[in-house]
XYZ file of C-alpha atoms in Angstrom:
716
model
C 3.662 -6.699 -32.226
C 1.160 -9.086 -33.683
C -2.382 -8.382 -32.516
C -4.277 -11.054 -34.436
C -5.083 -13.408 -31.571
C -5.625 -10.422 -29.327
C -7.881 -8.730 -31.823
C -10.032 -11.754 -32.596
C -10.452 -12.498 -28.899
C -11.446 -8.936 -28.195
C -13.555 -8.310 -31.265
C -15.555 -11.510 -30.963
C -16.134 -11.436 -27.247
C -15.472 -8.105 -25.646
C -16.454 -5.395 -28.085
C -19.049 -2.778 -27.266
C -21.491 -2.207 -30.107
C -23.575 0.902 -30.653
C -26.894 0.263 -32.406
C -28.620 3.106 -34.156
C -32.358 3.336 -34.610
C -32.200 1.487 -37.902
C -30.121 -1.354 -36.363
C -26.822 -0.388 -37.981
C -23.983 -1.342 -35.636
C -20.860 0.682 -34.852
C -17.804 -0.536 -32.950
C -16.905 1.876 -30.186
C -14.394 -0.017 -28.014
C -11.618 -1.594 -30.057
C -7.863 -1.988 -29.937
C -5.469 -1.134 -32.799
C -5.892 -3.160 -35.995
C -2.546 -4.084 -37.535
C -3.515 -4.168 -41.218
C -0.025 -4.996 -42.494
C 0.475 -7.902 -40.097
C -2.925 -9.267 -41.028
C -1.965 -9.788 -44.665
C 1.678 -10.786 -44.071
C 0.963 -13.417 -41.415
C -1.562 -15.538 -43.272
C 1.293 -17.899 -44.107
C 4.464 -17.102 -42.168
C 6.505 -19.668 -44.096
C 6.736 -17.425 -47.138
C 6.077 -13.949 -48.387
C 2.692 -13.378 -49.940
C 2.594 -12.975 -53.745
C 3.241 -9.516 -55.066
C 5.350 -8.550 -52.040
C 9.111 -8.262 -51.613
C 10.958 -7.602 -48.390
C 13.801 -5.100 -48.464
C 16.161 -3.554 -45.980
C 17.085 0.131 -46.006
C 19.295 1.764 -43.419
C 19.217 -1.377 -41.294
C 15.403 -1.296 -41.196
C 13.120 -3.722 -43.004
C 9.996 -2.951 -44.978
C 7.937 -4.431 -47.791
C 7.473 -3.244 -51.350
C 4.715 -4.177 -53.770
C 5.239 -5.541 -57.276
C 1.542 -5.966 -58.044
C -1.880 -5.322 -56.498
C -2.234 -9.007 -55.685
C -5.470 -10.235 -54.120
C -3.480 -11.516 -51.127
C -2.990 -7.889 -50.108
C -6.751 -7.335 -50.001
C -9.348 -8.661 -47.596
C -12.958 -7.957 -46.551
C -13.210 -5.367 -43.810
C -15.508 -7.721 -41.907
C -12.531 -9.997 -41.154
C -11.176 -7.399 -38.717
C -14.170 -5.126 -38.182
C -16.309 -7.986 -36.960
C -20.042 -7.348 -36.446
C -19.681 -3.770 -37.656
C -21.768 -1.943 -40.230
C -20.643 1.627 -39.547
C -17.076 2.890 -39.500
C -15.941 4.519 -36.216
C -16.580 8.256 -35.994
C -13.085 8.909 -34.641
C -9.944 7.006 -35.601
C -6.196 7.216 -36.110
C -3.904 5.817 -38.797
C -0.240 5.086 -38.053
C 2.109 4.555 -40.998
C 5.867 4.038 -41.215
C 7.166 4.334 -44.773
C 10.146 5.210 -46.924
C 9.735 6.970 -50.254
C 12.586 7.301 -52.728
C 13.580 10.754 -53.923
C 13.159 9.396 -57.457
C 9.581 8.272 -56.814
C 7.156 9.006 -59.658
C 4.994 12.099 -59.374
C 1.767 10.139 -59.734
C -0.642 9.498 -56.864
C 0.133 6.272 -55.017
C -2.127 4.616 -52.457
C -0.666 3.542 -49.118
C -3.955 1.810 -48.412
C -7.630 2.131 -49.264
C -11.036 0.894 -48.180
C -13.365 0.487 -51.161
C -17.026 -0.239 -51.720
C -18.105 -3.577 -53.202
C -18.052 -3.680 -56.977
C -21.531 -3.501 -58.440
C -21.249 -2.768 -62.127
C -18.600 -0.175 -61.393
C -17.835 2.248 -64.172
C -14.295 3.252 -64.958
C -13.853 6.873 -64.004
C -11.050 9.346 -64.457
C -7.676 8.767 -62.849
C -6.400 10.810 -59.933
C -3.894 12.591 -62.154
C -6.764 13.817 -64.312
C -8.802 14.574 -61.218
C -6.249 17.127 -60.006
C -6.528 19.054 -63.260
C -10.164 18.518 -64.228
C -12.110 21.479 -62.881
C -15.374 19.908 -63.914
C -14.837 16.959 -61.556
C -13.668 18.956 -58.527
C -15.735 21.361 -56.491
C -13.110 23.658 -54.966
C -13.986 24.887 -51.489
C -10.934 27.001 -50.734
C -8.482 26.698 -47.864
C -10.242 25.483 -44.740
C -7.119 24.417 -42.867
C -4.377 26.370 -41.144
C -1.028 27.750 -42.289
C 1.691 25.971 -40.302
C 5.417 26.009 -41.039
C 4.739 27.151 -44.558
C 2.651 24.109 -45.360
C -0.854 24.664 -46.673
C -3.570 22.170 -46.031
C -6.720 22.290 -48.086
C -10.057 20.588 -48.366
C -11.965 19.768 -51.511
C -14.760 17.493 -52.668
C -14.789 14.889 -55.410
C -17.908 13.451 -56.972
C -18.213 9.860 -55.791
C -19.279 8.546 -59.172
C -16.003 9.865 -60.607
C -13.746 8.383 -57.905
C -12.045 5.245 -59.293
C -12.601 2.145 -57.197
C -15.378 3.885 -55.247
C -13.064 4.724 -52.342
C -14.662 4.928 -48.889
C -11.422 5.719 -47.102
C -7.946 6.176 -48.509
C -4.454 7.492 -47.845
C -2.172 8.341 -50.737
C 0.715 10.636 -51.584
C 2.136 12.435 -54.590
C 5.607 13.909 -54.242
C 5.390 16.445 -51.408
C 1.676 16.034 -50.742
C -0.258 13.637 -48.582
C -3.908 13.044 -49.496
C -6.617 11.763 -47.179
C -9.934 10.695 -48.689
C -13.162 9.918 -46.857
C -16.609 9.308 -48.279
C -18.834 12.086 -47.024
C -22.431 13.210 -47.206
C -24.583 12.248 -50.199
C -21.883 9.924 -51.534
C -19.362 12.725 -52.139
C -15.727 11.922 -51.347
C -14.112 14.543 -49.109
C -10.489 15.098 -50.050
C -7.922 16.763 -47.767
C -4.410 17.653 -48.927
C -1.410 18.219 -46.651
C 1.169 20.067 -48.713
C 4.903 20.296 -48.153
C 5.223 17.106 -46.116
C 8.444 16.190 -48.007
C 8.177 12.450 -47.635
C 10.174 11.707 -50.808
C 13.624 12.193 -49.202
C 14.699 8.535 -49.123
C 14.315 8.465 -45.320
C 12.026 6.522 -43.010
C 9.103 8.512 -41.609
C 6.268 7.697 -39.218
C 2.970 9.415 -39.938
C 0.090 9.728 -37.515
C -3.229 10.836 -38.973
C -5.938 11.556 -36.404
C -9.504 12.047 -37.620
C -11.997 13.539 -35.176
C -15.531 14.734 -35.606
C -14.390 18.249 -36.547
C -10.709 18.024 -37.519
C -8.025 16.089 -39.387
C -4.557 16.261 -37.828
C -1.281 14.987 -39.297
C 1.869 14.430 -37.216
C 5.116 13.489 -38.974
C 7.945 12.005 -36.871
C 6.362 13.317 -33.652
C 6.869 16.923 -34.771
C 4.304 19.705 -34.421
C 1.044 18.580 -36.026
C -0.654 20.055 -39.076
C -4.395 20.453 -38.718
C -7.360 20.939 -41.003
C -10.729 22.067 -39.698
C -13.341 21.009 -42.286
C -16.138 23.355 -43.201
C -18.659 20.748 -42.061
C -18.760 17.718 -39.758
C -17.803 14.245 -40.902
C -20.609 11.832 -41.803
C -21.799 10.055 -38.642
C -22.934 6.904 -40.440
C -20.292 5.619 -42.857
C -21.557 2.247 -44.089
C -18.811 -0.321 -44.726
C -20.925 -3.392 -45.462
C -19.138 -5.453 -48.113
C -16.127 -3.092 -48.161
C -12.565 -4.326 -48.741
C -9.183 -3.163 -47.472
C -6.385 -2.882 -50.056
C -2.825 -2.598 -48.769
C -0.413 -0.687 -51.009
C -3.025 0.079 -53.661
C -6.682 0.690 -54.374
C -7.011 -2.760 -55.930
C -5.592 -1.692 -59.316
C -2.230 -1.333 -60.993
C -2.877 2.380 -61.262
C -1.834 3.984 -57.987
C 0.300 1.026 -56.776
C 2.596 2.133 -53.945
C 6.260 2.124 -55.042
C 8.024 2.813 -51.708
C 8.691 0.680 -48.630
C 6.034 0.102 -45.983
C 6.921 -1.026 -42.467
C 3.895 -0.219 -40.333
C 0.209 0.296 -41.060
C -2.184 0.395 -38.112
C -5.781 1.543 -37.862
C -6.790 2.671 -34.364
C -10.602 2.913 -34.196
C -12.186 5.304 -31.746
C -8.966 6.776 -30.359
C -6.379 9.498 -30.787
C -3.193 7.408 -30.921
C -0.790 10.309 -30.401
C 0.154 9.315 -26.856
C 0.786 5.738 -27.945
C 3.768 6.649 -30.121
C 4.836 10.164 -29.140
C 7.151 11.122 -27.587
C 9.529 8.517 -28.969
C 13.273 7.958 -28.678
C 13.295 7.266 -32.428
C 10.399 9.303 -33.872
C 11.084 8.398 -37.507
C 10.595 4.744 -36.578
C 8.104 5.149 -33.721
C 6.387 1.803 -33.145
C 2.784 0.996 -32.412
C 2.667 -2.372 -34.191
C 5.281 -3.713 -36.609
C 4.824 -7.158 -38.203
C 7.188 -9.767 -36.704
C 8.361 -10.541 -40.231
C 9.947 -7.086 -40.353
C 11.549 -7.199 -36.934
C 12.424 -10.881 -36.450
C 16.176 -11.455 -36.211
C 15.790 -14.812 -37.963
C 15.477 -12.977 -41.262
C 18.597 -12.961 -43.418
C 20.408 -9.613 -43.422
C 23.195 -8.104 -45.487
C 24.985 -4.788 -45.540
C 23.290 -1.710 -46.933
C 20.001 -1.860 -48.768
C 19.249 -5.441 -49.623
C 16.549 -7.623 -51.095
C 15.414 -10.318 -48.689
C 13.352 -13.230 -49.898
C 13.933 -16.127 -47.503
C 14.172 -17.200 -43.892
C 16.859 -18.825 -41.806
C 15.542 -22.269 -40.948
C 17.829 -22.981 -37.985
C 16.854 -25.534 -35.407
C 16.496 -22.780 -32.774
C 13.398 -21.394 -34.505
C 11.406 -24.602 -34.366
C 12.756 -26.005 -31.139
C 13.678 -22.960 -29.101
C 12.094 -19.633 -29.767
C 8.816 -21.051 -31.046
C 8.107 -23.500 -28.219
C 7.451 -23.213 -24.494
C 9.237 -25.369 -21.974
C 6.682 -27.940 -20.831
C 6.532 -31.356 -19.242
C 6.773 -32.986 -22.655
C 10.155 -31.273 -23.165
C 11.479 -31.937 -19.656
C 15.135 -32.957 -19.784
C 15.676 -31.611 -23.290
C 18.312 -28.988 -24.037
C 18.189 -25.963 -26.284
C 21.037 -23.928 -27.733
C 20.261 -20.320 -28.585
C 22.859 -18.969 -31.022
C 21.660 -15.391 -30.436
C 22.532 -15.412 -26.748
C 25.146 -18.159 -27.193
C 23.442 -19.950 -24.360
C 22.708 -23.570 -23.523
C 19.433 -24.178 -21.652
C 17.735 -27.146 -19.975
C 13.961 -27.559 -19.695
C 12.889 -28.505 -16.165
C 9.278 -29.025 -17.212
C 8.296 -25.411 -16.578
C 11.034 -22.976 -17.605
C 14.354 -23.046 -19.443
C 17.232 -23.157 -16.942
C 20.560 -21.642 -17.966
C 23.327 -24.228 -18.191
C 25.917 -22.113 -19.972
C 25.560 -18.584 -21.269
C 27.871 -15.993 -22.752
C 28.171 -12.892 -20.566
C 25.869 -10.174 -21.849
C 26.650 -6.485 -21.923
C 24.015 -3.820 -22.487
C 24.496 -2.051 -25.804
C 21.378 0.087 -26.227
C 17.645 0.199 -25.532
C 14.973 0.162 -28.257
C 11.189 0.338 -28.288
C 9.641 -3.090 -28.761
C 5.902 -2.609 -28.206
C 3.399 0.060 -27.271
C 0.519 -1.750 -25.612
C -2.815 0.117 -25.515
C -4.656 -0.409 -22.235
C -8.273 0.244 -21.299
C -7.207 3.060 -18.943
C -4.259 4.459 -17.007
C -2.271 1.804 -15.146
C -0.807 1.989 -11.628
C 1.117 -1.272 -11.459
C 2.361 -4.244 -13.486
C 3.109 -7.715 -12.170
C 5.040 -9.959 -14.575
C 5.108 -13.661 -13.762
C 5.557 -17.104 -15.292
C 2.546 -19.413 -15.405
C 3.607 -23.079 -15.804
C 2.349 -24.600 -19.024
C 1.193 -21.299 -20.484
C 4.039 -18.795 -20.458
C 4.883 -15.267 -19.380
C 1.968 -13.155 -18.157
C 1.485 -9.585 -16.976
C -1.292 -8.432 -14.669
C -2.015 -4.712 -14.995
C -3.828 -2.657 -12.358
C -5.983 -0.247 -14.333
C -7.286 2.951 -12.834
C -10.658 2.507 -14.493
C -13.545 1.208 -12.416
C -14.437 -0.995 -15.392
C -11.692 -3.471 -14.537
C -8.116 -4.613 -15.035
C -6.511 -7.120 -17.392
C -4.054 -9.994 -17.621
C -1.871 -10.245 -20.727
C -0.002 -13.190 -22.245
C 3.432 -12.864 -23.845
C 3.959 -14.004 -27.425
C 6.868 -13.685 -29.829
C 5.811 -10.151 -30.651
C 4.639 -8.767 -27.313
C 1.878 -8.914 -24.733
C -1.652 -9.683 -25.901
C -4.864 -9.487 -23.896
C -5.697 -12.798 -22.214
C -8.307 -12.093 -19.513
C -10.311 -9.152 -18.201
C -10.886 -9.101 -14.430
C -13.382 -6.906 -12.578
C -11.533 -4.496 -10.292
C -12.361 -1.106 -8.815
C -9.651 1.527 -9.281
C -6.975 -1.144 -8.824
C -3.585 -0.038 -7.506
C -1.442 -3.190 -7.436
C -1.212 -6.895 -8.297
C 0.906 -9.603 -6.675
C 1.507 -13.135 -7.921
C 2.338 -16.013 -5.591
C 2.166 -19.805 -5.353
C 1.196 -22.242 -2.628
C 2.503 -25.620 -3.624
C 1.419 -26.103 -7.226
C -1.475 -23.635 -6.938
C -1.049 -20.208 -8.534
C -2.722 -17.061 -7.205
C -3.073 -13.357 -7.943
C -4.113 -10.758 -5.380
C -5.291 -7.276 -6.359
C -5.570 -4.178 -4.209
C -8.721 -2.172 -4.925
C -8.927 1.456 -3.822
C -12.628 1.772 -4.695
C -15.294 -0.125 -2.854
C -17.175 -1.242 -5.933
C -20.187 0.051 -7.820
C -21.535 1.871 -4.746
C -19.166 4.851 -4.623
C -20.859 6.266 -1.518
C -19.521 3.390 0.562
C -16.101 2.919 -0.878
C -14.219 4.509 2.036
C -15.777 2.053 4.496
C -15.949 -0.976 2.226
C -12.646 -1.109 0.365
C -11.762 -4.685 -0.398
C -9.075 -6.640 -2.143
C -9.529 -9.960 -3.898
C -7.423 -13.081 -4.252
C -7.831 -14.983 -7.511
C -6.841 -18.603 -8.102
C -5.735 -20.086 -11.406
C -8.212 -22.649 -12.705
C -6.430 -25.297 -14.773
C -9.738 -26.497 -16.169
C -11.040 -23.084 -17.271
C -7.545 -21.667 -17.884
C -8.630 -18.450 -16.194
C -8.122 -16.718 -12.867
C -11.258 -17.094 -10.744
C -12.298 -15.305 -7.539
C -11.039 -17.151 -4.453
C -11.125 -14.928 -1.331
C -12.053 -11.343 -0.429
C -10.184 -9.361 2.255
C -11.118 -6.042 3.886
C -8.507 -3.355 3.098
C -8.253 0.432 3.226
C -7.086 2.056 -0.017
C -4.528 -0.743 -0.312
C -1.455 0.392 -2.248
C 0.520 -2.853 -2.331
C 0.601 -6.568 -1.531
C 3.708 -8.594 -0.717
C 3.795 -12.406 -0.688
C 6.533 -14.364 1.055
C 7.336 -17.631 2.836
C 8.970 -18.204 6.212
C 9.575 -21.727 7.486
C 7.380 -23.158 4.701
C 4.457 -20.959 5.781
C 2.912 -18.550 3.262
C 2.167 -14.947 4.243
C 0.597 -11.909 2.607
C 1.267 -8.325 3.710
C -1.064 -5.510 2.661
C -0.083 -1.825 2.721
C -3.202 0.019 3.887
C -2.718 3.628 2.790
C -5.566 5.446 4.533
C -9.018 4.988 6.027
C -11.412 7.642 4.793
C -9.899 10.804 3.327
C -7.791 11.978 6.256
C -6.781 9.077 8.514
C -3.393 7.838 7.277
C -1.997 6.364 10.494
C -3.740 2.999 10.521
C -2.914 -0.706 10.741
C -1.503 -2.622 7.831
C -1.998 -6.363 8.087
C 0.070 -9.544 7.785
C -2.057 -12.550 6.760
C -1.091 -16.205 7.143
C -2.310 -19.117 5.044
C -4.388 -21.613 7.037
C -3.890 -25.039 5.509
C -7.019 -26.436 7.153
C -9.490 -23.754 6.105
C -7.654 -23.101 2.805
C -7.822 -19.356 3.373
C -5.767 -16.410 4.640
C -6.269 -15.236 8.233
C -4.949 -12.221 10.135
C -1.563 -12.979 11.715
C -0.204 -9.572 12.796
C -1.119 -5.873 12.655
C 1.564 -3.233 12.093
C 0.971 0.515 12.514
C 1.832 2.435 9.346
C 1.529 6.029 8.076
C 0.157 6.257 4.559
C 1.784 2.915 3.686
C 2.666 2.648 0.009
C 4.796 -0.474 -0.390
C 6.106 -3.594 1.334
C 9.389 -5.322 0.467
C 10.354 -8.709 1.921
C 13.916 -10.042 1.769
C 16.190 -12.536 3.471
C 19.808 -12.102 4.561
C 21.330 -15.356 5.760
C 18.953 -16.817 8.384
C 17.162 -13.485 8.964
C 13.903 -12.385 7.373
C 13.132 -8.694 6.897
C 10.065 -6.699 5.899
C 10.348 -2.966 5.130
C 7.418 -0.577 4.710
C 7.419 2.637 2.660
C 5.504 5.185 4.756
C 4.401 8.149 2.637
C 2.274 10.563 4.715
C 1.036 10.951 8.294
C -1.686 13.488 7.534
C 0.591 16.508 8.010
C 3.952 15.876 6.390
C 5.666 13.490 4.006
C 8.784 13.560 6.211
C 8.066 10.367 8.116
C 9.968 7.299 9.245
C 9.831 4.190 7.130
C 10.417 1.044 9.151
C 12.467 -2.115 8.628
C 11.130 -5.096 10.579
C 12.905 -8.374 11.374
C 11.213 -11.727 12.039
C 11.660 -12.808 15.652
C 9.814 -15.712 17.320
C 6.927 -15.832 14.881
C 6.285 -12.111 14.362
C 7.907 -8.968 12.982
C 9.725 -6.603 15.357
C 11.222 -3.172 14.594
C 14.816 -3.464 13.368
C 15.531 0.088 12.129
C 13.739 3.306 11.154
C 14.836 5.515 8.236
C 13.643 9.063 7.537
C 11.982 9.191 4.101
C 9.954 11.734 2.127
C 6.704 10.317 0.767
C 8.358 6.939 0.326
C 6.593 5.046 -2.455
C 8.808 2.001 -3.021
C 11.627 -0.075 -1.551
C 13.783 -2.376 -3.665
C 16.272 -4.809 -2.155
C 19.159 -6.157 -4.248
C 22.514 -7.856 -3.840
C 25.779 -7.347 -5.697
C 28.157 -10.097 -4.723
C 27.979 -10.376 -0.946
C 26.816 -6.766 -0.501
C 23.165 -6.121 0.414
C 21.410 -2.881 -0.579
C 18.038 -1.186 -0.124
C 16.960 1.720 -2.332
C 13.979 3.938 -1.525
C 11.902 5.969 -3.989
C 11.099 9.336 -2.403
C 8.020 10.937 -3.968
C 8.057 14.547 -2.777
C 8.737 16.760 0.199
C 5.685 18.408 1.825
C 5.411 20.182 5.160
C 2.016 21.528 6.263
C 0.551 23.963 3.737
C 3.901 24.693 2.094
C 4.724 23.921 -1.553
C 5.718 20.422 -2.605
C 9.247 19.690 -3.803
C 9.335 16.970 -6.451
C 13.025 17.061 -7.408
C 14.540 15.395 -4.345
C 17.029 12.672 -3.501
C 16.135 9.027 -3.470
C 18.680 7.052 -1.484
C 20.506 3.731 -1.677
C 21.376 2.156 1.684
C 23.888 -0.660 2.285
C 23.719 -3.204 5.083
C 26.645 -2.794 7.498
C 27.099 -6.315 8.821
C 29.332 -5.153 11.659
C 27.063 -2.356 12.827
C 23.969 -4.432 11.980
C 22.050 -1.595 10.305
C 21.560 -0.023 6.906
C 23.728 3.046 6.210
C 23.490 5.666 3.475
C 25.473 4.649 0.381
C 24.375 6.955 -2.477
C 21.877 9.746 -3.189
C 20.286 10.025 -6.652
C 18.151 12.997 -7.727
C 14.708 11.793 -8.838
C 11.447 13.470 -9.809
C 8.511 12.236 -7.767
C 9.907 8.711 -7.995
C 7.351 5.926 -7.541
C 9.343 2.780 -8.321
C 12.820 1.250 -8.573
C 13.620 -1.934 -10.489
C 16.929 -3.800 -10.164
C 18.157 -6.326 -12.725
C 21.359 -7.816 -14.087
C 22.631 -8.676 -17.552
C 25.560 -11.059 -17.431
C 27.952 -9.523 -14.918
C 26.475 -6.026 -15.161
C 23.949 -4.599 -12.679
C 21.319 -1.944 -13.296
C 18.686 0.172 -11.574
C 15.867 1.952 -13.395
C 13.754 4.607 -11.695
C 10.171 5.594 -12.475
C 10.186 9.403 -12.558
C 6.538 10.474 -12.629
C 6.317 14.275 -12.207
C 8.703 17.242 -12.023
C 6.212 19.814 -10.760
C 5.172 20.910 -14.235
C 4.906 17.899 -16.530
C 4.296 14.159 -16.429
C 6.264 13.675 -19.676
C 9.851 13.285 -18.601
C 12.715 10.837 -18.742
C 13.006 7.868 -16.450
C 16.654 6.950 -16.034
C 18.563 3.676 -16.298
C 21.652 3.485 -14.044
C 24.569 1.036 -14.268
C 26.707 -0.188 -11.371
C 30.229 1.201 -11.604
C 31.720 -0.257 -8.433
C 33.390 2.462 -6.371
C 31.418 5.150 -8.229
C 28.106 3.522 -7.365
C 25.314 3.766 -9.945
C 25.801 6.135 -12.893
C 23.162 7.135 -15.510
C 23.549 5.453 -18.907
C 20.155 5.696 -20.632
C 17.298 8.206 -20.502
C 13.955 6.657 -21.406
C 11.002 8.939 -22.328
C 7.936 8.140 -20.216
C 4.531 9.647 -19.492
C 3.455 9.568 -15.852
C 5.559 6.455 -15.261
C 4.111 4.388 -12.406
C 6.012 1.087 -12.481
C 8.937 -0.732 -14.114
C 9.286 -4.494 -14.501
C 12.225 -6.430 -15.937
C 11.705 -9.812 -17.573
C 13.423 -12.219 -19.943
C 11.998 -14.467 -22.613
C 13.855 -16.954 -24.803
C 17.244 -15.393 -24.338
C 16.072 -11.783 -24.774
C 15.665 -9.170 -22.025
C 12.990 -6.501 -21.724
C 11.733 -3.636 -19.571
C 8.066 -2.690 -19.410
C 6.635 0.442 -17.849
C 3.079 1.447 -17.027
C 1.627 4.940 -17.249
C -0.666 6.486 -14.644
C -1.462 9.350 -17.027
C -2.021 7.667 -20.405
C -3.839 4.450 -21.437
C -0.718 2.568 -22.494
C 2.203 0.458 -21.409
C 5.490 0.465 -23.278
C 8.043 -2.324 -23.645
C 11.729 -1.693 -24.304
C 14.080 -4.353 -25.613
C 17.554 -4.431 -24.098
C 20.032 -4.956 -26.913
C 23.128 -6.784 -25.708
C 26.434 -7.858 -27.214
């Protein structure tokens, strides 16, 4: 993903700055800084000087032929308004080192002080053997898997290039350098890492106040505990980043580099591990190295140019807008012909897709854990995703680009649980369900409220429109019946114990331009609403989760009769958290996500069946079609690719761990849905399917980690 627009927006407007007594400023709330993308994307029409792009094992990376100035930049360009380096940070690197690599020290990257009459000191090769320049301090790390990590100090006036921060390797050792107290460079060595095996590896280096931890390919970490704390005030005024070197020919990196990300203030372990492909785990890879428009050839190859097909300039690089209305676009990747209707590209002719495999596309850091994602198309702007963050500090709306979602707008929410997008005419709205009452926590059980936001075309932001009283609202559903717009809220509980309460159906009043109460429906720990239409009939089904005693309660399907909803059918569920309606041909299905089984004070059962029901048109009710074992399921998402149909479940907890596989199922006709892919997730809370420019994606949110992850669905 490319974070440049995201980063500049955040760093210039949203960053929290710590000021010490002497006015030095430290950045304490930042998102990952993609150092490699920053230098490669200055001019996307060509590779920067001194850089070659190569492919190895079907994976692209860059190599360096010289320490060109284009691969160096002032730290202030990314670390805006900062004087002091963050106290805690992570470094994520994906690289490939040849087994014939030279034994000399090579810099993956470095951060150096400004040159002020710098003297030429000894080289690193001499440094390793010169006892007069090294103050040995013994082994301060741990013995793990036969690898020894050690700490030592180097006199700063003898360190070439006056390195403030650096990462380098020499054969089977990885070296981390950090300027310490009194100008002395602390030097930590991880031995036996065996990176020179001609394979791709992803390294995660986490630096805390009292430890340095290295994780290779999501394996067990190696840790060093320094003999003293890191310097709290590392001044970086005038410093420069050097990618692939320390600004000199000596120490130029000779391998391939695919990913280089600095994560200030955070331990990035949960952003990339666990991973379905740990050697190529992705936090942020430059589009240049993942874009399919780059020329490929078999085996290892040297790539120096781009494909300049019409689809790049007309299709994948431009949004459908009113200025393109009536124009057509052919996408050779999907073999599809599309027509712009002024808002979105409409499929005219498309080759049938078949799912081949699933790959990680983006790991999106979020400000806190996330309960829900709402993906929607905003006319004239593009694909957006509203995320309901657990934090009382607010939620966020993200905008889709060629490389992934980037932060677009922060919105004040209070322990948000769900978002819903809807339109009334040409007006676009978002409604959020808040489970906290606001800053005054003492009143939140009485004063829960949810807020409707309206899109302002002038400000190009969502602005507050209407506030509605709710009670720990878990979900909103928007729908239209007879050209009237309705909103249904799932009120989960009032106070801590009262779960059997009214959920509310609101109706849009065209005269007052606001939503008003239309109907009250009694629910038991309501978790979700799902609206759907079958022929001339309109249905609304509620997922009831808990009645105060047991999770074995009836969920209810309502049908619209004479201007209101009446009970159509009840179905026994077990902490129902989600309903998903879908159609395959003329067949209509409903699938429920059962969370867990609880009776009184007995133990909870998390491994239980979630059930697919099919509408029996003759009997006029939904009947059991298929049971699927799930683990505290909280969401189902249905989607199709060509003539294939899929369901993906959000497994959140198995009774012991939140890190478990969510499963992708494919429709097999008579056999029902069968598992085809197992996707590693952490506390998965929601799945959303979306398509953009001929490509298909799945995104999931985590209720246990501050991240969202996007998977790309590879088709053939």
